[in-house]
PDB file of C-alpha atoms in Angstrom:
ATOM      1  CA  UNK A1344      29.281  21.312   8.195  1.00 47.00           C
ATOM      2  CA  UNK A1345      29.000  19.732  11.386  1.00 49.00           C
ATOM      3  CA  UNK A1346      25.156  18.392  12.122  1.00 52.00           C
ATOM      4  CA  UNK A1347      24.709  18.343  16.190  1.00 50.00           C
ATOM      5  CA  UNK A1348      21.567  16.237  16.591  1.00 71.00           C
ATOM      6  CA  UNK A1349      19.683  13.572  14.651  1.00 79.00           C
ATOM      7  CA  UNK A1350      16.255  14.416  13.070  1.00 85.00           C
ATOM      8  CA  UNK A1351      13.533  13.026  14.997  1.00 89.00           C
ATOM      9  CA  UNK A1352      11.297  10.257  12.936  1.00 90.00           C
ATOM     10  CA  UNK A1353       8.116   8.868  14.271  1.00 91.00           C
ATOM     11  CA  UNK A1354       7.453   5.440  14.584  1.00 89.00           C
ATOM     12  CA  UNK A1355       5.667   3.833  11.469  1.00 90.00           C
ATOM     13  CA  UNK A1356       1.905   3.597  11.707  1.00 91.00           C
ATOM     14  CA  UNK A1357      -1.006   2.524   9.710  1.00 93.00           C
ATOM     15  CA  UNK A1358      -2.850   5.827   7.771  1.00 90.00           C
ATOM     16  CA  UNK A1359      -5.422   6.165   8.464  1.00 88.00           C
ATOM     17  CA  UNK A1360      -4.777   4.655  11.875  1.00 91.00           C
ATOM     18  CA  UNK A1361      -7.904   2.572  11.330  1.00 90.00           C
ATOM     19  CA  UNK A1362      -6.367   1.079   7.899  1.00 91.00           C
ATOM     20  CA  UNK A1363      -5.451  -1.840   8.917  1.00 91.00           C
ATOM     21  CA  UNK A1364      -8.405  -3.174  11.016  1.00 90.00           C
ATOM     22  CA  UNK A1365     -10.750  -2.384   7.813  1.00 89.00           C
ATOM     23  CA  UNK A1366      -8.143  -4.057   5.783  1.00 91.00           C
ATOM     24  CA  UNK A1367      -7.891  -7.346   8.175  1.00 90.00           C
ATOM     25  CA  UNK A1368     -12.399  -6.906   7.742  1.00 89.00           C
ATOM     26  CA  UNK A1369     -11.748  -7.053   3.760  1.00 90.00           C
ATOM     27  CA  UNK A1370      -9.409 -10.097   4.092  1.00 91.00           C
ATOM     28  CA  UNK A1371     -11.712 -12.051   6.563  1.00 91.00           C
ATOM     29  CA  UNK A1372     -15.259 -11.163   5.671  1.00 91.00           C
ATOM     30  CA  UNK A1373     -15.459  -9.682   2.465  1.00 91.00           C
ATOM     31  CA  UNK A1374     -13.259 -12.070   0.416  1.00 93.00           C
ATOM     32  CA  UNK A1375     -14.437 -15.512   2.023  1.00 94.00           C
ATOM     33  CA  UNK A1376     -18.133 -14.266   1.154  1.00 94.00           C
ATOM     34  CA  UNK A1377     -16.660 -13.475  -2.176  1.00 94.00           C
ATOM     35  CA  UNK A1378     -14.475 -16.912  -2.602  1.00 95.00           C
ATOM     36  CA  UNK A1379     -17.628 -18.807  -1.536  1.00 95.00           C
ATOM     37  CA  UNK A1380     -20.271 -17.136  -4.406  1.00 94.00           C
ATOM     38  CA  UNK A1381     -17.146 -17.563  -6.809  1.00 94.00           C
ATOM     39  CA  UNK A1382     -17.326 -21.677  -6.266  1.00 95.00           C
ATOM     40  CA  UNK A1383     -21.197 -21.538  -6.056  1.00 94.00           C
ATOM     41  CA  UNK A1384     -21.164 -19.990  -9.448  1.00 93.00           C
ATOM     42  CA  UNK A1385     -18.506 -22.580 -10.576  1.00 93.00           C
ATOM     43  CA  UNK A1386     -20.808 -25.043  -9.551  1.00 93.00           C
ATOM     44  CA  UNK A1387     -24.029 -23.941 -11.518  1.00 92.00           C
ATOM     45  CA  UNK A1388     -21.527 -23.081 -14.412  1.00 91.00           C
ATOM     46  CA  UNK A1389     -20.290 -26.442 -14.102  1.00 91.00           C
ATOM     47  CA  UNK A1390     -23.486 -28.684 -13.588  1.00 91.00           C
ATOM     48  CA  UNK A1391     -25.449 -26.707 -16.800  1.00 86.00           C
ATOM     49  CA  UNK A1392     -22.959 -25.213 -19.007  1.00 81.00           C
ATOM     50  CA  UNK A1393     -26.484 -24.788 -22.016  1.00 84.00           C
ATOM     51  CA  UNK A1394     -28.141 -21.822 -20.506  1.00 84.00           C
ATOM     52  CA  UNK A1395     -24.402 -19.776 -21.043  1.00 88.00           C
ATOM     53  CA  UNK A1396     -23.203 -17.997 -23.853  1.00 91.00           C
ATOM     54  CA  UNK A1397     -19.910 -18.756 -23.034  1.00 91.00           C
ATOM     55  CA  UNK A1398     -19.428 -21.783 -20.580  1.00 92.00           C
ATOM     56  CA  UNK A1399     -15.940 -21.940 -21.178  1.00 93.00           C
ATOM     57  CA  UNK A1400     -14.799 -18.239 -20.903  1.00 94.00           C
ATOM     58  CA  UNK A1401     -16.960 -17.927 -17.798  1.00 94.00           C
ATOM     59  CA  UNK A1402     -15.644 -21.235 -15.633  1.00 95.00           C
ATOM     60  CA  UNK A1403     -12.443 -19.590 -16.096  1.00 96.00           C
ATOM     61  CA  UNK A1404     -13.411 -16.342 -15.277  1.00 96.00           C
ATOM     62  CA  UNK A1405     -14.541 -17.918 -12.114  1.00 96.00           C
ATOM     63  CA  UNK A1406     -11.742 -19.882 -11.239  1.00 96.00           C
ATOM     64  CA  UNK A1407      -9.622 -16.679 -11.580  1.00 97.00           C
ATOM     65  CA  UNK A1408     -11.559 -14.842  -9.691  1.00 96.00           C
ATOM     66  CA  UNK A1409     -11.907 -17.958  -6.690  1.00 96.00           C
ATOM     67  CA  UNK A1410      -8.177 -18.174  -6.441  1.00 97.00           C
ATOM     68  CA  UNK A1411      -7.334 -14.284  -6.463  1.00 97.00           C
ATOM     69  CA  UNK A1412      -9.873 -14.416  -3.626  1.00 96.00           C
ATOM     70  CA  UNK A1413      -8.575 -17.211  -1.555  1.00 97.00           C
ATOM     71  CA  UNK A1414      -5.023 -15.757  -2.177  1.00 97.00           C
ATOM     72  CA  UNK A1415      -6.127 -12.187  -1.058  1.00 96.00           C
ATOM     73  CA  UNK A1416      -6.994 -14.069   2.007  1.00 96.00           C
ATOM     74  CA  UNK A1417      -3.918 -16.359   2.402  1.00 96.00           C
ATOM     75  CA  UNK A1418      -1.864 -13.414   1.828  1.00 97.00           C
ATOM     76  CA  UNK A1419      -3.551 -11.336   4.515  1.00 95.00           C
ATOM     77  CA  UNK A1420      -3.602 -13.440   7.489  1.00 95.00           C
ATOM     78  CA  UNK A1421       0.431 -13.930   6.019  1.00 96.00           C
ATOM     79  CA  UNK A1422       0.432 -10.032   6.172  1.00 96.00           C
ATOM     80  CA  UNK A1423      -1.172  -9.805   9.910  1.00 94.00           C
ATOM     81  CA  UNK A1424       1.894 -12.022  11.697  1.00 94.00           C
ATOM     82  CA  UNK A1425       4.045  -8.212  11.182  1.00 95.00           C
ATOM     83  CA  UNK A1426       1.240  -6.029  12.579  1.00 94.00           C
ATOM     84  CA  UNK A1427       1.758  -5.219  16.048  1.00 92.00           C
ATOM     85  CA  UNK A1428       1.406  -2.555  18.324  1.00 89.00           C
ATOM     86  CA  UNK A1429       2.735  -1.263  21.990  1.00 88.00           C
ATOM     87  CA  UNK A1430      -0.221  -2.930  23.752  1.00 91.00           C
ATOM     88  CA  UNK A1431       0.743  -6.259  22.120  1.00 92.00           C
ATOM     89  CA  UNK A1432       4.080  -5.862  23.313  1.00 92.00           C
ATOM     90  CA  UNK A1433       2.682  -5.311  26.547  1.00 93.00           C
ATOM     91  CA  UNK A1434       1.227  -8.127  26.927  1.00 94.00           C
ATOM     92  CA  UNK A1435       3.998 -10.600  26.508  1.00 93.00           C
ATOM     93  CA  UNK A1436       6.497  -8.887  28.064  1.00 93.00           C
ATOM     94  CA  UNK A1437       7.106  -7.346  31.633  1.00 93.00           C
ATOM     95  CA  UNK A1438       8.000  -3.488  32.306  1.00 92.00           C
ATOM     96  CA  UNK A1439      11.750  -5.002  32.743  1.00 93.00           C
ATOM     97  CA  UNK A1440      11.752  -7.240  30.084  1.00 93.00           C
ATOM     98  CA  UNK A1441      10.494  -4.114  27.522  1.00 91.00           C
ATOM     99  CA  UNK A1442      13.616  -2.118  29.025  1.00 90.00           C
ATOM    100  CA  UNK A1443      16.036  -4.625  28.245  1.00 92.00           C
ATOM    101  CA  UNK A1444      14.995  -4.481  24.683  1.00 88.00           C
ATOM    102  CA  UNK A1445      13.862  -7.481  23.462  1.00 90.00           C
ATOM    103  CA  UNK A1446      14.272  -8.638  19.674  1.00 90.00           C
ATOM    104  CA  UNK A1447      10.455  -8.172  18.804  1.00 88.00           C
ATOM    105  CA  UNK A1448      10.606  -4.645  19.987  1.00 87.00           C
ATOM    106  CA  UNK A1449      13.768  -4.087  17.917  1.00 87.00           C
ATOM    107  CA  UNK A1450      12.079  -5.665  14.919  1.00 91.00           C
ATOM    108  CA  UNK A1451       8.664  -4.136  15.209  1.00 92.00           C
ATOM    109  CA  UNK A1452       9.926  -1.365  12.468  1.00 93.00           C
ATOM    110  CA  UNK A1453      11.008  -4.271  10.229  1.00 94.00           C
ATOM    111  CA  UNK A1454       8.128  -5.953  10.763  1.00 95.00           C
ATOM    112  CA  UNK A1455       5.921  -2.788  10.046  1.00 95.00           C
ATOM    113  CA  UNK A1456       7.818  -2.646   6.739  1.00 95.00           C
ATOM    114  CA  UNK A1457       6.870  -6.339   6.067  1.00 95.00           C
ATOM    115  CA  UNK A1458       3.360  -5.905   6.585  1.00 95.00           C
ATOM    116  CA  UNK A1459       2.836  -2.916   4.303  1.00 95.00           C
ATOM    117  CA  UNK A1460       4.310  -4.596   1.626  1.00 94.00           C
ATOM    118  CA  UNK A1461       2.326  -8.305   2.447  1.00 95.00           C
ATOM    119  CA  UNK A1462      -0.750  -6.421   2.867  1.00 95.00           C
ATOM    120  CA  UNK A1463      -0.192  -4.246  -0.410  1.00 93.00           C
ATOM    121  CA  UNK A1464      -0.131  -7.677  -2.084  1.00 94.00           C
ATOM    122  CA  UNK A1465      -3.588  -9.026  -0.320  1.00 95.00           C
ATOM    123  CA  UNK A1466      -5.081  -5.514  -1.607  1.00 94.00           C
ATOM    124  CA  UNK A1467      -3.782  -5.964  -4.784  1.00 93.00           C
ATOM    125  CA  UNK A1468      -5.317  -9.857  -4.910  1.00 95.00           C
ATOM    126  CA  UNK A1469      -8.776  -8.615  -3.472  1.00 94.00           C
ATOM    127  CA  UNK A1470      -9.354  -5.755  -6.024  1.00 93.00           C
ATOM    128  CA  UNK A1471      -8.433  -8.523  -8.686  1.00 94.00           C
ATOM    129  CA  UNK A1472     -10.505 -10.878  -7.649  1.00 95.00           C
ATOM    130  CA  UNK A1473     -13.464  -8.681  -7.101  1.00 93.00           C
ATOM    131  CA  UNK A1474     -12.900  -7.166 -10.836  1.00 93.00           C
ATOM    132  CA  UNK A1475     -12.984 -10.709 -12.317  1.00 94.00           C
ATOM    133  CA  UNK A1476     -15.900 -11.762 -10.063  1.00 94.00           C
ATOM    134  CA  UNK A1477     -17.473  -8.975 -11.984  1.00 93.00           C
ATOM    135  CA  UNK A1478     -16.534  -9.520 -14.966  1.00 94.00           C
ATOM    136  CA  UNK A1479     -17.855 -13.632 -14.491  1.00 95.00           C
ATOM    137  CA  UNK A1480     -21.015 -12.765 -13.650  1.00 94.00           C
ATOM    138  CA  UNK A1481     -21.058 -10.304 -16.577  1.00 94.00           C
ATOM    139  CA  UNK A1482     -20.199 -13.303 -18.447  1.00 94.00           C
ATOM    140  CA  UNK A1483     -22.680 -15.750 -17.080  1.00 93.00           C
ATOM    141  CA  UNK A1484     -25.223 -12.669 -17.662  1.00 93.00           C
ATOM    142  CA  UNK A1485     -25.149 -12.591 -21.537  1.00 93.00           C
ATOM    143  CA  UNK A1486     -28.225 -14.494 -22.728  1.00 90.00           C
ATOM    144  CA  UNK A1487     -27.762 -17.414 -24.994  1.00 85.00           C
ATOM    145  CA  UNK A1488     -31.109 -16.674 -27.242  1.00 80.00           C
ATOM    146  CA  UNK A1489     -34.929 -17.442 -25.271  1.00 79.00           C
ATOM    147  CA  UNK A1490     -37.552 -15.230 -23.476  1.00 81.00           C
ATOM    148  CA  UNK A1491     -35.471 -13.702 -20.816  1.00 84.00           C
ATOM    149  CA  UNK A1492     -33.119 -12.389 -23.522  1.00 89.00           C
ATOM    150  CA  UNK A1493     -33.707  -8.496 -23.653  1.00 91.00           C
ATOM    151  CA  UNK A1494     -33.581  -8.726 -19.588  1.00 92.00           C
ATOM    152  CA  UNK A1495     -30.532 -10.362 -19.297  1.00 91.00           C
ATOM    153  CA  UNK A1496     -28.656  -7.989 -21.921  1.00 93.00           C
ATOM    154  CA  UNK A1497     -29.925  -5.075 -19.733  1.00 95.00           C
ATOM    155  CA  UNK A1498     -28.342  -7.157 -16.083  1.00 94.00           C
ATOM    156  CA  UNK A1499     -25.409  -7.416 -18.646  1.00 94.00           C
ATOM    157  CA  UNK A1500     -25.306  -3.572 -19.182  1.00 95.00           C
ATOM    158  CA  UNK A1501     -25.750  -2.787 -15.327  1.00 94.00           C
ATOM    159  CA  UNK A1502     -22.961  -5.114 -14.588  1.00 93.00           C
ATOM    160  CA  UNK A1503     -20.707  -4.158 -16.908  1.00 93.00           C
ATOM    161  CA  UNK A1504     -21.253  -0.275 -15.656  1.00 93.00           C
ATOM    162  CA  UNK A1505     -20.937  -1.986 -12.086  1.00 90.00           C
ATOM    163  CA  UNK A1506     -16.906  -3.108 -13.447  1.00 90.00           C
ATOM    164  CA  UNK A1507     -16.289   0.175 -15.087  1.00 91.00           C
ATOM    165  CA  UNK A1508     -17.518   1.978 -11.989  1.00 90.00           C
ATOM    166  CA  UNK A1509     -15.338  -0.358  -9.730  1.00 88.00           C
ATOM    167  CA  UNK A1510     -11.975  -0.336 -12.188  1.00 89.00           C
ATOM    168  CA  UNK A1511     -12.200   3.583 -12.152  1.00 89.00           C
ATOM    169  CA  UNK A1512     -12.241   3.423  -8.608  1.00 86.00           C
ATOM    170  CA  UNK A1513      -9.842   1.294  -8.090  1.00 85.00           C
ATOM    171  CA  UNK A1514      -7.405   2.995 -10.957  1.00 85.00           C
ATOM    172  CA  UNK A1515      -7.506   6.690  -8.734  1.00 83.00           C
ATOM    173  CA  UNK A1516      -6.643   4.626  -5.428  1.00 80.00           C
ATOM    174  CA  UNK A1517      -3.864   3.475  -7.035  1.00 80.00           C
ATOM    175  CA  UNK A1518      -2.744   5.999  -8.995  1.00 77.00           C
ATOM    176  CA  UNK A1519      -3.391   9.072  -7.359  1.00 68.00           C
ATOM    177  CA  UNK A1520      -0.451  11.726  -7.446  1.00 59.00           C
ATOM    178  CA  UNK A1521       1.045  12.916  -4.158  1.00 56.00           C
ATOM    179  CA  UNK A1522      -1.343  14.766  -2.559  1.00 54.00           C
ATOM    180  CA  UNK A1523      -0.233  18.335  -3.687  1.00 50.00           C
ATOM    181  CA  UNK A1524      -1.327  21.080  -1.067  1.00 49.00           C
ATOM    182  CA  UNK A1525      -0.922  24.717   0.079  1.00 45.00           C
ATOM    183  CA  UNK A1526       0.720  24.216   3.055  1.00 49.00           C
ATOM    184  CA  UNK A1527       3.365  22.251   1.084  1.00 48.00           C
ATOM    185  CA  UNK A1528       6.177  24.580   1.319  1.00 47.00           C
ATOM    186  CA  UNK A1529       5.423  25.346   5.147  1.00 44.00           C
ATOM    187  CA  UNK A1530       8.043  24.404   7.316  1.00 47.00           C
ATOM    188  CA  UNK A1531       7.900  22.000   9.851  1.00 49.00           C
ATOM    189  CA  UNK A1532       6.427  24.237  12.709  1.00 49.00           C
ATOM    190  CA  UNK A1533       3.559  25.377  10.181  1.00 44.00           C
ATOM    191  CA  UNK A1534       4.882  28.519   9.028  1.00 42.00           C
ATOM    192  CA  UNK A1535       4.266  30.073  12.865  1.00 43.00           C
ATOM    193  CA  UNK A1536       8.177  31.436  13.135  1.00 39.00           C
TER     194      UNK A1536
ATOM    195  CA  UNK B 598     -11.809  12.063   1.225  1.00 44.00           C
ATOM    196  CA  UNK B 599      -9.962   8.963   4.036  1.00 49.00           C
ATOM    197  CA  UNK B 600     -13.695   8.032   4.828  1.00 47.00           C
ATOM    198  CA  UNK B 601     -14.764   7.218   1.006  1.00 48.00           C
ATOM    199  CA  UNK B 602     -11.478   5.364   0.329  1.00 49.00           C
ATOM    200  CA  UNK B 603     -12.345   2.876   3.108  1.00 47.00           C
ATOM    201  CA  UNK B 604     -16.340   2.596   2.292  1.00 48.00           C
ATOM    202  CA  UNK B 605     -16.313   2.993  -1.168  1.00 51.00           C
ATOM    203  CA  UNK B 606     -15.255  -0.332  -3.622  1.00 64.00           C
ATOM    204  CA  UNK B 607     -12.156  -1.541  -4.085  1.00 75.00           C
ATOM    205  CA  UNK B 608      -9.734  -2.216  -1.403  1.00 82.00           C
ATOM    206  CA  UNK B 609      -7.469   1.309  -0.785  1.00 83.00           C
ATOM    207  CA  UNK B 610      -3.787   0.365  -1.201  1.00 86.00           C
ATOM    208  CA  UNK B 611      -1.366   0.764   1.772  1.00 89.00           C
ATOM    209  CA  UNK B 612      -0.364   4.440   2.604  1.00 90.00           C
ATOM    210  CA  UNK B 613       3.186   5.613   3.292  1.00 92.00           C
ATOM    211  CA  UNK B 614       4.083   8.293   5.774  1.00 93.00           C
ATOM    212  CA  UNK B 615       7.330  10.046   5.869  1.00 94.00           C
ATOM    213  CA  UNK B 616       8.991   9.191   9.460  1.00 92.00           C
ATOM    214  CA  UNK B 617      10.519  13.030   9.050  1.00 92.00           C
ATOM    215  CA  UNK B 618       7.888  15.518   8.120  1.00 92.00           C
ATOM    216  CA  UNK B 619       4.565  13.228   8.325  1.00 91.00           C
ATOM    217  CA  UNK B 620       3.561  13.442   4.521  1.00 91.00           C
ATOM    218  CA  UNK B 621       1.591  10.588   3.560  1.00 90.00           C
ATOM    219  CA  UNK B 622       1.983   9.265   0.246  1.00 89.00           C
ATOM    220  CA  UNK B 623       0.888   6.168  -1.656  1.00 87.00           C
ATOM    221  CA  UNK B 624       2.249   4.062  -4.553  1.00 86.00           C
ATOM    222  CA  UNK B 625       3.575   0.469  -4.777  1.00 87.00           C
ATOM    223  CA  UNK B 626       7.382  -0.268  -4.408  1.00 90.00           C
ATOM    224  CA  UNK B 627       9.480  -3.186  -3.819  1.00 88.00           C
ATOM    225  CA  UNK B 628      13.039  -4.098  -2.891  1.00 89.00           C
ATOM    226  CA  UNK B 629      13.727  -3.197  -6.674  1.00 93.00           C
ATOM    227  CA  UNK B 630      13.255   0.020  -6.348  1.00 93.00           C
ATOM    228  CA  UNK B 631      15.601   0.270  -2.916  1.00 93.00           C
ATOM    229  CA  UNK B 632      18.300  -1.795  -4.732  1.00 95.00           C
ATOM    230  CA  UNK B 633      18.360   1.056  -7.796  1.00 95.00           C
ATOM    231  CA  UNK B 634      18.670   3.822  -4.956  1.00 96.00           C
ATOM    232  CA  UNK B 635      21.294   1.577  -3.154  1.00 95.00           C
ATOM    233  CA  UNK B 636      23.737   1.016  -6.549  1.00 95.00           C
ATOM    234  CA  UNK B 637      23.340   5.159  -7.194  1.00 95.00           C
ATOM    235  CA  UNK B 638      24.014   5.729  -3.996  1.00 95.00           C
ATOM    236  CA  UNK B 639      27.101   3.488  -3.907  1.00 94.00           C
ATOM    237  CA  UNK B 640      28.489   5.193  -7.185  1.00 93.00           C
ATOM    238  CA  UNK B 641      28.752   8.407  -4.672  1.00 90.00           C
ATOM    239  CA  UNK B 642      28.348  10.173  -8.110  1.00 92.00           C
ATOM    240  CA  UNK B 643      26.992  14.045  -7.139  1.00 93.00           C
ATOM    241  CA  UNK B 644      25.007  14.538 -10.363  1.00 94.00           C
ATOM    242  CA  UNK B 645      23.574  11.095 -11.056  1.00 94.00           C
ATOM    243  CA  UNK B 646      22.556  11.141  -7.200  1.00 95.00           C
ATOM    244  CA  UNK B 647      21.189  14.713  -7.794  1.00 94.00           C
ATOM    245  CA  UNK B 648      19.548  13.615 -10.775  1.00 95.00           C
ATOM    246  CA  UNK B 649      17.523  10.014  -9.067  1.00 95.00           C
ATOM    247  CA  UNK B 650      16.342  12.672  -6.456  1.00 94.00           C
ATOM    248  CA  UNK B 651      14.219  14.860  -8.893  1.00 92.00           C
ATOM    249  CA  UNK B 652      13.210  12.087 -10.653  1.00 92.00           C
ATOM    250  CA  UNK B 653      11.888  10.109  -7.868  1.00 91.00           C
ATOM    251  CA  UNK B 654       9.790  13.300  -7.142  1.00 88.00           C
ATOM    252  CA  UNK B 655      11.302  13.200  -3.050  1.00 90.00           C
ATOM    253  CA  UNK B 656      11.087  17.012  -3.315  1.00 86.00           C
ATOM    254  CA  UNK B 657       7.362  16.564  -4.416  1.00 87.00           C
ATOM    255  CA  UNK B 658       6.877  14.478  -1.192  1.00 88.00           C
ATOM    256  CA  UNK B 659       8.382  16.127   1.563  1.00 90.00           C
ATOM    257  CA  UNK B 660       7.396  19.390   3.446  1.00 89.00           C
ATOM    258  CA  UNK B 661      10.139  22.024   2.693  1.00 87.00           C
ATOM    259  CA  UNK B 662      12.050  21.634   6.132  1.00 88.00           C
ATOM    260  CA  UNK B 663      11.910  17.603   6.744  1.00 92.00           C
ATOM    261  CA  UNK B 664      15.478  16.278   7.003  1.00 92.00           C
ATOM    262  CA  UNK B 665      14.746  13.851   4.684  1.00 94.00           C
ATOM    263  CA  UNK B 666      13.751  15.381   1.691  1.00 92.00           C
ATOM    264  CA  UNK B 667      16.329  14.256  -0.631  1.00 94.00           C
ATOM    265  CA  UNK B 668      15.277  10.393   0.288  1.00 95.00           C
ATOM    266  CA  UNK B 669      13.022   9.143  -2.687  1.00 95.00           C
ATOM    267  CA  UNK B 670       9.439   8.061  -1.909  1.00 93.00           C
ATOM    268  CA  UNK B 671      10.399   4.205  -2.008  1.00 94.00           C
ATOM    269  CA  UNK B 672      13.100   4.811   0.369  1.00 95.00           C
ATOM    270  CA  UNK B 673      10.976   6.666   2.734  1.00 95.00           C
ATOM    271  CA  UNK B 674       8.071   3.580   2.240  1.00 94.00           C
ATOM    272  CA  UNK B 675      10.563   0.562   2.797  1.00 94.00           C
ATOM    273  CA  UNK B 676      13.118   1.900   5.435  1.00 94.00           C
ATOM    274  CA  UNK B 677      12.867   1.881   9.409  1.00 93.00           C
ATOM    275  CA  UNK B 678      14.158   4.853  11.369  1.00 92.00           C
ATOM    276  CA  UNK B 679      17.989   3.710  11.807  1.00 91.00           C
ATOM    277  CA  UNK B 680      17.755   2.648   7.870  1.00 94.00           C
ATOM    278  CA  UNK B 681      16.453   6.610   6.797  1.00 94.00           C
ATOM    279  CA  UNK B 682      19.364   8.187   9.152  1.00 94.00           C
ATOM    280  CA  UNK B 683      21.985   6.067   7.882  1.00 94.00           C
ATOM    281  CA  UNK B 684      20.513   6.938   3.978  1.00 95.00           C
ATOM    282  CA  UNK B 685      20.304  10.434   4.914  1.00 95.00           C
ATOM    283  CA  UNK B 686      23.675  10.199   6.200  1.00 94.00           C
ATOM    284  CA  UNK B 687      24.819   8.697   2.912  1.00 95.00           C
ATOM    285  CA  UNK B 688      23.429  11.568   1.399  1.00 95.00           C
ATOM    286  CA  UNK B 689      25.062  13.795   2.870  1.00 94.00           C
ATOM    287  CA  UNK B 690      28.420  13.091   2.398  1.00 94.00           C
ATOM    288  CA  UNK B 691      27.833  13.501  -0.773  1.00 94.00           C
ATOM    289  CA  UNK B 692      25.656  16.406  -1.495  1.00 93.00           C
ATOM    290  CA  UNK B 693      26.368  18.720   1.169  1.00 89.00           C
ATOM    291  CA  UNK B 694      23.286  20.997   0.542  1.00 88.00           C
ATOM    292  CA  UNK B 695      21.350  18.765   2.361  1.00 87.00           C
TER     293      UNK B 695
END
């Protein structure tokens, strides 16, 4: 059967079309806050290791969680060369230039492509690094015997229900079916002909 | 349901939209999953191509009419527009129903 025309496809976006810039906010404001209480804690970890239950298990929880942060950053800013829209385009190049086609505009799908899958990786290092952030304070939490002992097992409990809250969230982000709705079986003009 | 994924904790991961039909979809693929659709493709075997289709859920994905509703969701996520005509193309030269 002979098909006459080819089936239109719109150009790749972000989605929510605002994904991105709250993505690049994660990657530049959240994590370096994050990276920078991960090597404060390091420090005090480091500098008095007796007040810890476990000094060892938490200065590597905290190392963990300081390089999945920096990465999620590195990553990111790697991720945000491939993002681009018309208005960038734009502005480098003249109304002639654009009609002549030049290579970034022929790339800018490729380059979309590129930065969903960079940027997937930066997500993935953030939510790591924010579970094990959690998880090293938990750690640094636990008392080691003295006064302040029944209060720190309770900051212990509330953390710990502060990582289950975040891992749950983080689990149905991830893996969420497709989104399965009525107008599934519409066709494409929304079941008006 | 958009609004709590961005305010809420935890970073939301990337979502995919089909180029065809507009269905957005999310899930985490890489050039392993395009090079397993490539090789079936390339065996231009009807049933095993029939078969990766339902099991990559692309029916699941896709609005009812979209053109490219036999392309599986990792297809859709990693291809630009020339890539998911010349797939769908592929397709259909060997499974004529679509």
């Amino acid at each position: 059967m002979e098909r006459s025309k080819e089936p239109y496809i719109w150009p790749g976006v972000p989605y929510p079309l605002g994904y991105a810039e709250a993505s690049a906010a994660t990657q530049t404001v959240a994590a370096p806050l994050l990276a920078g209480a991960s090597l404060t804690l390091l420090g005090v970890v480091v500098v008095d290791d007796s007040t810890f239950r476990w000094p060892g298990a938490t200065l590597l929880l905290v190392v963990s969680a300081s390089i999945t942060l920096i990465a999620s950053i590195q990553v990111g800013a790697d991720a945000r060369r491939f993002l681009y829209n018309r208005q960038t385009l734009e502005a480098w190049y003249t109304e002639d230039e654009l009609k002549r086609g030049p290579r970034a505009l022929a790339e800018r799908e490729k380059h979309f492509i590129q930065w969903k899958i960079r940027n997937q990786r930066a997500v993935i290092a953030f939510n790591a690094g924010t579970m094990l952030l959690i998880f090293a304070i938990t750690s640094v939490l636990v008392p080691s015997g003295g006064d302040l002992a029944a209060w720190r097992w309770i900051a212990t409990g509330l953390a710990l229900l502060g990582a289950l809250g975040e891992a749950w969230w983080m689990y149905h982000l991830f893996f969420r079916e497709f989104r399965k709705r009525p107008d599934k079986q519409k066709s494409l003009d929304g079941g008006t002909k | 349901m958009t609004l709590y994924d961005v305010t809420l904790p935890g970073e939301p991961p990337v979502a995919h939209m089909c180029g065809g039909c507009e269905e957005i979809f999310h899930g985490i693929f890489g050039h392993g999953d395009l090079q397993k659709w490539y090789q079936t493709v390339e065996r231009r075997d009807a049933e095993a191509l029939r078969l990766y289709i339902q099991q990559s859920r692309a029916h699941e994905l896709h609005r009812t009419a979209c053109a490219f509703r036999c392309l599986p969701p990792a297809v859709v996520a990693l291809s630009t527009p020339d890539q998911l005509r010349a797939e769908l193309r592929k397709v259909q030269a060997i499974l004529p129903e679509y």
